[in-house]
mmCIF file of C-alpha atoms in Angstrom:
data_model
loop_
_atom_site.group_PDB
_atom_site.id
_atom_site.type_symbol
_atom_site.label_atom_id
_atom_site.label_comp_id
_atom_site.label_asym_id
_atom_site.label_seq_id
_atom_site.Cartn_x
_atom_site.Cartn_y
_atom_site.Cartn_z
ATOM 1 C CA MET A 12 0.053 -0.145 -0.089
ATOM 2 C CA VAL A 13 1.462 3.440 -0.932
ATOM 3 C CA SER A 14 1.663 5.912 1.742
ATOM 4 C CA THR A 15 0.021 9.366 1.570
ATOM 5 C CA VAL A 16 1.160 12.863 3.164
ATOM 6 C CA PRO A 17 -0.679 16.009 2.821
ATOM 7 C CA LEU A 18 0.954 18.464 0.406
ATOM 8 C CA SER A 19 1.610 21.089 3.299
ATOM 9 C CA ALA A 20 4.015 18.215 4.546
ATOM 10 C CA ILE A 21 6.472 18.566 1.631
ATOM 11 C CA ALA A 22 9.239 21.210 1.369
ATOM 12 C CA THR A 23 12.638 21.851 -0.447
ATOM 13 C CA CYS A 24 14.294 22.774 2.788
ATOM 14 C CA ARG A 25 14.291 21.018 6.315
ATOM 15 C CA GLN A 26 13.597 24.304 8.166
ATOM 16 C CA ASP A 27 10.550 25.113 6.146
ATOM 17 C CA LEU A 28 8.916 21.941 7.893
ATOM 18 C CA GLU A 29 10.006 22.953 11.424
ATOM 19 C CA GLU A 30 7.297 25.329 12.230
ATOM 20 C CA GLY A 31 4.512 22.291 12.095
ATOM 21 C CA LEU A 32 2.273 21.166 9.218
ATOM 22 C CA ASN A 33 -0.458 23.820 9.337
ATOM 23 C CA THR A 34 1.763 26.959 9.604
ATOM 24 C CA SER A 35 3.850 29.136 7.235
ATOM 25 C CA LEU A 36 1.946 28.036 4.111
ATOM 26 C CA THR A 37 1.188 30.062 0.905
ATOM 27 C CA THR A 38 -1.747 29.789 -1.335
ATOM 28 C CA VAL A 39 -1.230 29.018 -5.160
ATOM 29 C CA TYR A 40 -4.530 29.779 -7.294
ATOM 30 C CA LEU A 41 -5.145 27.107 -9.907
ATOM 31 C CA CYS A 42 -7.777 28.819 -12.256
ATOM 32 C CA PRO A 43 -6.890 31.600 -14.467
ATOM 33 C CA ARG A 44 -8.479 35.114 -13.363
ATOM 34 C CA ASP A 45 -8.642 37.207 -16.679
ATOM 35 C CA ASP A 46 -8.916 34.448 -19.482
ATOM 36 C CA TYR A 47 -13.055 34.644 -19.871
ATOM 37 C CA GLU A 48 -12.932 32.900 -23.036
ATOM 38 C CA MET A 49 -11.513 29.656 -21.153
ATOM 39 C CA HIS A 50 -13.840 30.504 -18.382
ATOM 40 C CA ARG A 51 -16.720 29.923 -20.748
ATOM 41 C CA GLN A 52 -15.228 26.745 -21.945
ATOM 42 C CA LEU A 53 -14.629 25.243 -18.688
ATOM 43 C CA GLU A 54 -18.222 26.272 -17.512
ATOM 44 C CA TYR A 55 -19.774 24.308 -20.389
ATOM 45 C CA LEU A 56 -17.502 21.378 -20.006
ATOM 46 C CA TRP A 57 -17.636 20.982 -15.901
ATOM 47 C CA GLY A 58 -21.407 21.569 -15.842
ATOM 48 C CA LEU A 59 -21.431 25.191 -14.557
ATOM 49 C CA GLU A 60 -23.972 27.831 -15.339
ATOM 50 C CA LEU A 61 -22.667 30.790 -17.606
ATOM 51 C CA HIS A 62 -20.477 33.511 -15.606
ATOM 52 C CA THR A 63 -20.417 30.997 -12.601
ATOM 53 C CA LEU A 64 -16.430 30.035 -12.522
ATOM 54 C CA ASP A 65 -15.012 31.207 -9.469
ATOM 55 C CA PRO A 66 -11.149 31.440 -9.808
ATOM 56 C CA GLU A 67 -10.953 31.859 -6.261
ATOM 57 C CA HIS A 68 -13.103 28.851 -5.157
ATOM 58 C CA GLU A 69 -11.795 27.056 -2.141
ATOM 59 C CA ARG A 70 -11.613 23.759 -4.313
ATOM 60 C CA SER A 71 -9.219 25.809 -6.780
ATOM 61 C CA ILE A 72 -6.457 26.673 -4.405
ATOM 62 C CA MET A 73 -3.381 24.890 -2.914
ATOM 63 C CA LYS A 74 -1.636 25.379 0.377
ATOM 64 C CA ILE A 75 2.204 24.941 -0.211
ATOM 65 C CA ARG A 76 5.087 25.648 1.792
ATOM 66 C CA LYS A 77 6.925 28.695 0.849
ATOM 67 C CA SER A 78 10.233 27.039 -0.216
ATOM 68 C CA MET A 79 8.025 25.028 -2.768
ATOM 69 C CA GLN A 80 7.526 28.346 -4.728
ATOM 70 C CA ILE A 81 11.258 27.790 -6.296
ATOM 71 C CA ALA A 82 10.609 27.930 -10.097
ATOM 72 C CA LEU A 83 12.376 26.725 -13.206
ATOM 73 C CA PRO A 84 14.470 29.242 -15.204
ATOM 74 C CA THR A 85 11.244 29.423 -17.564
ATOM 75 C CA GLY A 86 9.366 30.913 -14.616
ATOM 76 C CA THR A 87 7.368 27.802 -13.995
ATOM 77 C CA ARG A 88 6.959 25.522 -10.892
ATOM 78 C CA ARG A 89 9.668 22.629 -10.673
ATOM 79 C CA TRP A 90 6.823 20.250 -9.739
ATOM 80 C CA ALA A 91 3.216 19.452 -10.278
ATOM 81 C CA LEU A 92 0.455 17.088 -8.956
ATOM 82 C CA VAL A 93 -1.386 14.892 -11.341
ATOM 83 C CA PRO A 94 -4.500 12.967 -10.628
ATOM 84 C CA THR A 95 -4.103 8.966 -10.370
ATOM 85 C CA GLU A 96 -5.049 7.098 -13.414
ATOM 86 C CA GLU A 97 -8.306 5.896 -11.745
ATOM 87 C CA THR A 98 -9.277 9.625 -11.019
ATOM 88 C CA LEU A 99 -8.477 10.407 -14.678
ATOM 89 C CA ALA A 100 -10.421 7.982 -16.020
ATOM 90 C CA ALA A 101 -13.523 9.187 -14.000
ATOM 91 C CA MET A 102 -12.911 12.614 -14.966
ATOM 92 C CA LEU A 103 -12.805 11.753 -18.725
ATOM 93 C CA ALA A 104 -16.050 9.911 -18.494
ATOM 94 C CA PHE A 105 -17.714 12.739 -16.597
ATOM 95 C CA GLN A 106 -16.329 15.480 -19.426
ATOM 96 C CA LEU A 107 -17.482 13.241 -22.127
ATOM 97 C CA ASN A 108 -21.107 12.865 -20.802
ATOM 98 C CA ASN A 109 -21.470 16.644 -20.470
ATOM 99 C CA CYS A 110 -20.365 17.039 -24.117
ATOM 100 C CA PHE A 111 -23.029 14.708 -25.481
ATOM 101 C CA VAL A 112 -26.101 15.569 -23.401
ATOM 102 C CA SER A 113 -28.284 18.646 -23.420
ATOM 103 C CA VAL A 114 -27.118 21.925 -21.262
ATOM 104 C CA SER A 115 -29.881 21.307 -18.757
ATOM 105 C CA ASP A 116 -28.830 17.625 -18.188
ATOM 106 C CA ARG A 117 -25.245 18.114 -17.418
ATOM 107 C CA LYS A 118 -23.795 17.508 -14.099
ATOM 108 C CA SER A 119 -21.479 19.809 -12.032
ATOM 109 C CA PHE A 120 -17.851 18.564 -11.315
ATOM 110 C CA LEU A 121 -18.031 20.152 -7.863
ATOM 111 C CA THR A 122 -20.857 17.967 -7.073
ATOM 112 C CA GLU A 123 -19.726 14.685 -8.742
ATOM 113 C CA PHE A 124 -16.026 15.271 -7.498
ATOM 114 C CA SER A 125 -16.898 16.383 -4.002
ATOM 115 C CA ALA A 126 -14.720 14.407 -1.799
ATOM 116 C CA PRO A 127 -12.893 16.286 1.133
ATOM 117 C CA GLU A 128 -9.496 15.338 -0.283
ATOM 118 C CA PHE A 129 -8.204 13.610 -3.477
ATOM 119 C CA GLU A 130 -4.893 11.630 -3.995
ATOM 120 C CA TYR A 131 -2.425 12.781 -6.404
ATOM 121 C CA ILE A 132 0.969 11.971 -7.903
ATOM 122 C CA PHE A 133 3.678 14.080 -7.197
ATOM 123 C CA VAL A 134 6.023 14.919 -10.458
ATOM 124 C CA SER A 135 9.078 16.769 -10.168
ATOM 125 C CA PHE A 136 10.649 18.233 -13.283
ATOM 126 C CA ALA A 137 13.935 19.065 -11.983
ATOM 127 C CA GLN A 138 16.643 16.618 -11.073
ATOM 128 C CA ASP A 139 18.515 18.914 -8.909
ATOM 129 C CA VAL A 140 16.002 19.529 -6.082
ATOM 130 C CA ASP A 141 15.827 17.410 -3.099
ATOM 131 C CA TYR A 142 12.534 17.389 -1.189
ATOM 132 C CA PHE A 143 11.794 16.669 2.338
ATOM 133 C CA VAL A 144 8.693 14.959 3.710
ATOM 134 C CA ARG A 145 7.499 15.226 7.139
ATOM 135 C CA THR A 146 5.008 12.601 8.705
ATOM 136 C CA PRO A 147 3.418 13.075 12.261
ATOM 137 C CA GLY A 148 5.736 11.789 14.928
ATOM 138 C CA LYS A 149 8.890 11.436 12.685
ATOM 139 C CA GLN A 150 11.725 13.704 11.242
ATOM 140 C CA PRO A 151 11.690 14.771 7.960
ATOM 141 C CA LYS A 152 12.864 12.254 5.159
ATOM 142 C CA ARG A 153 14.766 13.236 2.271
ATOM 143 C CA PHE A 154 13.993 12.367 -1.331
ATOM 144 C CA THR A 155 16.781 12.771 -4.074
ATOM 145 C CA ALA A 156 16.401 11.980 -8.018
ATOM 146 C CA PRO A 157 14.742 9.970 -9.112
ATOM 147 C CA TYR A 158 12.619 10.183 -6.341
ATOM 148 C CA ASN A 159 11.832 6.538 -5.863
ATOM 149 C CA ASN A 160 8.958 5.643 -3.369
ATOM 150 C CA PHE A 161 8.000 9.149 -3.052
ATOM 151 C CA PRO A 162 4.692 8.981 -1.273
ATOM 152 C CA ARG A 163 1.227 9.916 -2.913
ATOM 153 C CA VAL A 164 0.010 13.521 -1.855
ATOM 154 C CA THR A 165 -3.433 14.433 -0.693
ATOM 155 C CA SER A 166 -4.904 17.893 -1.293
ATOM 156 C CA SER A 167 -8.570 19.209 -1.008
ATOM 157 C CA ALA A 168 -7.870 20.946 -4.586
ATOM 158 C CA ASN A 169 -10.403 19.516 -7.353
ATOM 159 C CA PRO A 170 -8.764 17.414 -9.676
ATOM 160 C CA PHE A 171 -10.122 19.332 -12.708
ATOM 161 C CA PHE A 172 -8.451 22.498 -11.392
ATOM 162 C CA VAL A 173 -5.398 20.525 -10.586
ATOM 163 C CA THR A 174 -5.074 18.843 -13.907
ATOM 164 C CA PHE A 175 -5.681 22.240 -15.704
ATOM 165 C CA ASN A 176 -3.160 24.086 -13.773
ATOM 166 C CA SER A 177 -0.551 21.326 -14.499
ATOM 167 C CA ARG A 178 -1.471 20.908 -18.333
ATOM 168 C CA VAL A 179 1.289 23.008 -19.663
ATOM 169 C CA LEU A 180 4.110 21.351 -17.582
ATOM 170 C CA ILE A 181 2.713 17.777 -18.721
ATOM 171 C CA ASP A 182 2.661 18.793 -22.409
ATOM 172 C CA ARG A 183 6.103 20.043 -22.084
ATOM 173 C CA TYR A 184 7.906 17.240 -20.573
ATOM 174 C CA ARG A 185 5.780 14.528 -21.768
ATOM 175 C CA TYR A 186 5.080 13.087 -18.451
ATOM 176 C CA SER A 187 3.173 9.706 -18.515
ATOM 177 C CA PRO A 188 2.927 7.279 -16.065
ATOM 178 C CA SER A 189 1.431 4.823 -18.340
ATOM 179 C CA ASN A 190 -0.296 4.729 -22.002
ATOM 180 C CA GLU A 191 -3.981 4.836 -20.467
ATOM 181 C CA TRP A 192 -3.073 7.686 -18.222
ATOM 182 C CA PHE A 193 -1.719 9.600 -20.994
ATOM 183 C CA ARG A 194 -4.509 8.747 -23.404
ATOM 184 C CA ALA A 195 -7.033 10.125 -20.850
ATOM 185 C CA PHE A 196 -5.149 13.080 -20.054
ATOM 186 C CA ARG A 197 -4.873 13.681 -23.821
ATOM 187 C CA LEU A 198 -8.709 13.547 -24.535
ATOM 188 C CA ILE A 199 -9.593 15.460 -21.406
ATOM 189 C CA ARG A 200 -6.960 18.489 -22.599
ATOM 190 C CA LEU A 201 -8.329 18.346 -26.096
ATOM 191 C CA HIS A 202 -11.702 19.531 -24.945
ATOM 192 C CA TRP A 203 -10.011 22.569 -23.318
ATOM 193 C CA ASN A 204 -9.068 24.023 -26.572
ATOM 194 C CA PRO A 205 -11.017 26.915 -27.868
ATOM 195 C CA SER A 206 -14.283 25.518 -29.539
ATOM 196 C CA THR A 207 -17.823 26.822 -30.764
ATOM 197 C CA LEU A 208 -20.187 26.489 -27.515
ATOM 198 C CA PRO A 209 -23.860 25.668 -27.922
ATOM 199 C CA ASP A 210 -26.145 28.697 -28.472
ATOM 200 C CA GLU A 211 -28.470 27.099 -25.635
ATOM 201 C CA PHE A 212 -25.372 27.517 -23.106
ATOM 202 C CA LEU A 213 -24.220 31.086 -24.520
ATOM 203 C CA TYR A 214 -27.719 32.421 -24.081
ATOM 204 C CA SER A 215 -28.791 30.651 -21.106
ATOM 205 C CA CYS A 216 -28.080 33.646 -18.731
ATOM 206 C CA TYR A 217 -30.610 35.705 -20.947
ATOM 207 C CA PRO A 218 -34.447 35.793 -20.119
ATOM 208 C CA GLU A 219 -36.452 34.430 -22.547
ATOM 209 C CA THR A 220 -38.318 37.854 -23.292
ATOM 210 C CA LEU A 221 -34.848 38.857 -24.896
ATOM 211 C CA VAL A 222 -35.205 36.013 -27.365
ATOM 212 C CA THR A 223 -37.119 37.425 -30.432
ATOM 213 C CA MET A 224 -38.427 35.842 -33.450
ATOM 214 C CA SER A 225 -36.676 36.108 -37.002
ATOM 215 C CA ASP A 226 -38.160 38.015 -39.722
ATOM 216 C CA ASP A 227 -39.415 34.878 -41.524
ATOM 217 C CA GLU A 228 -41.281 33.777 -38.403
ATOM 218 C CA MET A 229 -43.053 37.178 -37.792
ATOM 219 C CA SER A 230 -46.574 37.094 -39.119
ATOM 220 C CA ASP A 231 -48.744 39.726 -40.085
ATOM 221 C CA GLU A 232 -50.802 38.900 -37.205
ATOM 222 C CA ALA A 233 -47.788 39.512 -34.614
ATOM 223 C CA ILE A 234 -46.840 42.930 -36.443
ATOM 224 C CA GLY A 235 -50.464 43.875 -36.116
ATOM 225 C CA ASP A 236 -52.164 46.846 -38.477
ATOM 226 C CA GLU A 237 -50.548 49.551 -36.839
ATOM 227 C CA PRO A 238 -47.696 51.088 -39.181
ATOM 228 C CA VAL A 239 -44.057 50.698 -37.967
ATOM 229 C CA GLY A 240 -42.783 54.044 -36.587
ATOM 230 C CA SER A 241 -46.060 55.496 -36.046
ATOM 231 C CA ASP A 242 -46.491 58.302 -33.420
ATOM 232 C CA GLU A 243 -48.635 55.984 -31.307
ATOM 233 C CA THR A 244 -46.267 53.441 -30.978
ATOM 234 C CA MET A 245 -44.911 52.822 -27.325
ATOM 235 C CA VAL A 246 -41.175 51.806 -26.821
ATOM 236 C CA THR A 247 -40.772 50.192 -23.498
ATOM 237 C CA PRO A 248 -37.558 50.937 -22.390
ATOM 238 C CA PRO A 249 -35.263 47.937 -20.899
ATOM 239 C CA ASP A 250 -35.181 47.412 -17.264
ATOM 240 C CA GLU A 251 -31.809 49.158 -16.155
ATOM 241 C CA ALA A 252 -31.764 46.284 -13.376
ATOM 242 C CA LEU A 253 -31.906 43.644 -15.943
ATOM 243 C CA CYS A 254 -29.268 45.301 -18.343
ATOM 244 C CA SER A 255 -26.575 45.419 -15.419
ATOM 245 C CA GLU A 256 -27.130 41.674 -14.918
ATOM 246 C CA LEU A 257 -26.106 41.018 -18.444
ATOM 247 C CA ASP A 258 -22.534 40.537 -19.561
ATOM 248 C CA LYS A 259 -22.504 42.832 -22.410
ATOM 249 C CA GLU A 260 -19.030 42.877 -22.918
ATOM 250 C CA ASP A 261 -18.834 39.023 -23.309
ATOM 251 C CA PHE A 262 -21.942 39.153 -25.497
ATOM 252 C CA VAL A 263 -20.442 41.687 -27.997
ATOM 253 C CA TYR A 264 -17.072 39.770 -27.951
ATOM 254 C CA HIS A 265 -18.874 36.596 -29.175
ATOM 255 C CA TRP A 266 -20.787 38.442 -32.027
ATOM 256 C CA VAL A 267 -17.849 40.206 -33.232
ATOM 257 C CA GLN A 268 -16.137 36.948 -33.339
ATOM 258 C CA GLU A 269 -18.835 35.329 -35.182
ATOM 259 C CA GLU A 270 -19.409 38.193 -37.791
ATOM 260 C CA SER A 271 -15.553 38.154 -38.460
ATOM 261 C CA HIS A 272 -15.860 34.811 -40.074
ATOM 262 C CA GLN A 273 -18.834 35.677 -42.161
ATOM 263 C CA PRO A 274 -17.741 36.133 -45.986
ATOM 264 C CA CYS A 275 -17.744 39.661 -47.069
ATOM 265 C CA ASP A 276 -16.946 41.434 -50.404
ATOM 266 C CA ARG A 277 -13.663 43.216 -50.872
ATOM 267 C CA VAL A 278 -14.028 46.940 -50.650
ATOM 268 C CA ILE A 279 -11.031 49.164 -51.871
ATOM 269 C CA PRO A 280 -10.811 52.440 -49.915
ATOM 270 C CA PRO A 281 -11.669 55.583 -51.759
ATOM 271 C CA ASN A 282 -8.095 57.164 -51.432
ATOM 272 C CA VAL A 283 -6.376 53.811 -52.941
ATOM 273 C CA ILE A 284 -5.663 54.305 -56.759
ATOM 274 C CA PRO A 285 -6.510 51.109 -58.592
ATOM 275 C CA HIS A 286 -3.876 49.482 -60.900
ATOM 276 C CA THR A 287 -3.655 50.948 -64.446
ATOM 277 C CA PHE A 288 -2.860 48.263 -67.158
ATOM 278 C CA ARG A 289 -0.039 49.060 -69.632
ATOM 279 C CA TYR A 290 -2.088 50.088 -72.595
ATOM 280 C CA ASP A 291 -3.651 53.097 -70.529
ATOM 281 C CA HIS A 292 -0.216 54.632 -69.589
ATOM 282 C CA THR A 293 -0.086 56.386 -72.863
ATOM 283 C CA ARG A 294 -3.856 57.588 -72.541
ATOM 284 C CA GLY A 295 -2.770 59.113 -68.907
ATOM 285 C CA ILE A 296 0.075 60.721 -70.143
ATOM 286 C CA GLU A 297 -1.925 62.482 -72.843
ATOM 287 C CA ILE A 298 -4.567 63.532 -70.397
ATOM 288 C CA CYS A 299 -1.700 65.095 -68.038
ATOM 289 C CA GLU A 300 -0.323 67.070 -71.157
ATOM 290 C CA LYS A 301 -3.681 68.554 -71.802
ATOM 291 C CA ARG A 302 -4.209 69.866 -68.277
ATOM 292 C CA PRO A 303 -3.837 73.563 -67.757
ATOM 293 C CA GLN A 304 -0.300 74.622 -67.130
ATOM 294 C CA TRP A 305 -0.476 77.119 -64.359
ATOM 295 C CA ARG A 306 3.381 78.028 -64.783
ATOM 296 C CA VAL A 307 2.895 79.440 -68.093
ATOM 297 C CA GLU A 308 -0.761 80.444 -68.438
ATOM 298 C CA SER A 309 -0.966 82.904 -65.500
ATOM 299 C CA LYS A 310 1.262 85.821 -65.070
ATOM 300 C CA ARG A 311 1.924 85.088 -61.451
ATOM 301 C CA GLY A 312 2.851 81.370 -62.428
ATOM 302 C CA PHE A 313 5.252 82.460 -65.382
ATOM 303 C CA GLN A 314 6.992 84.804 -62.756
ATOM 304 C CA TYR A 315 7.804 81.878 -60.643
ATOM 305 C CA PHE A 316 8.614 79.620 -63.526
ATOM 306 C CA GLU A 317 10.952 82.438 -64.803
ATOM 307 C CA ARG A 318 12.683 83.015 -61.300
ATOM 308 C CA LEU A 319 13.468 79.453 -60.421
ATOM 309 C CA PHE A 320 14.129 78.110 -64.183
ATOM 310 C CA PRO A 321 15.445 80.964 -66.068
ATOM 311 C CA ALA A 322 16.718 78.883 -69.090
ATOM 312 C CA ALA A 323 13.613 76.753 -69.429
ATOM 313 C CA ALA A 324 11.554 80.228 -69.282
ATOM 314 C CA ALA A 325 13.808 81.691 -71.828
ATOM 315 C CA ARG A 326 13.227 78.512 -74.141
ATOM 316 C CA PHE A 327 9.713 78.805 -73.866
ATOM 317 C CA LYS A 328 9.473 82.488 -74.717
ATOM 318 C CA SER A 329 11.586 81.954 -77.842
ATOM 319 C CA SER A 330 9.950 78.585 -79.124
ATOM 320 C CA GLY A 331 6.566 78.347 -76.640
ATOM 321 C CA VAL A 332 7.471 74.746 -75.832
#
């Protein structure tokens, strides 16, 4: 049986463990705070309502020792937690189910994976770091590369948050304890790529009164006999409280993204001169020659012409060319 230790019992220096298992801890947030497009993707796959993913949720944080914050030269952590193969298989089945059922039939990952703690595999991506693990009543034990017999780690962080946060390191270093593990991780990771979400989900936060019929669906009876734009037509202003609840920026963002992929005719700006074919060049020169010559056809123009180009002006006087 593999032994387990809490994440807070691991450090990269022995002194960091001397204050006890529940003190001198720092918080690591596992969910991005400003990637709103990714938030929508995860909300759909993980069975949440639109705009309800909380980056600071209590199950999206890890409590670690301060010495565990040492990063690689690239700025990323030297280590990561990954779910066991059994947990990863359950995560894949859950996410696939949410992909193939209606929006209303999806299940929440917080409900389905609600255990107080989960068991994880501790993975070190640097071979030059020693880890110290402390268990109650014993002195810290030292683990050096290749970290054989490293205990399993327990944490209250949800495995979906943990896997999402570790995905970059797993992809970069191709970590794979088994073929089945990597297959499940690859399929879960594939769903997190940006994709088109169902309209039923994207518009689920808007009241049904905002959903209007298309022009083809509107009948003469629905329009009524009253002419459009008449003085008698009453327009009810939208409820300000309702507007404040809608994420207008997100709605406009998706609308712009959809419109940007629509086909459109190429429009030449008015200040762009179109290309002239070779056989038009002569005709263009002739037209320019027939234009009024201000420098010789006006008294003031000829004065400038004579002052700036005396030889040419003398030649023009004598020959008229």
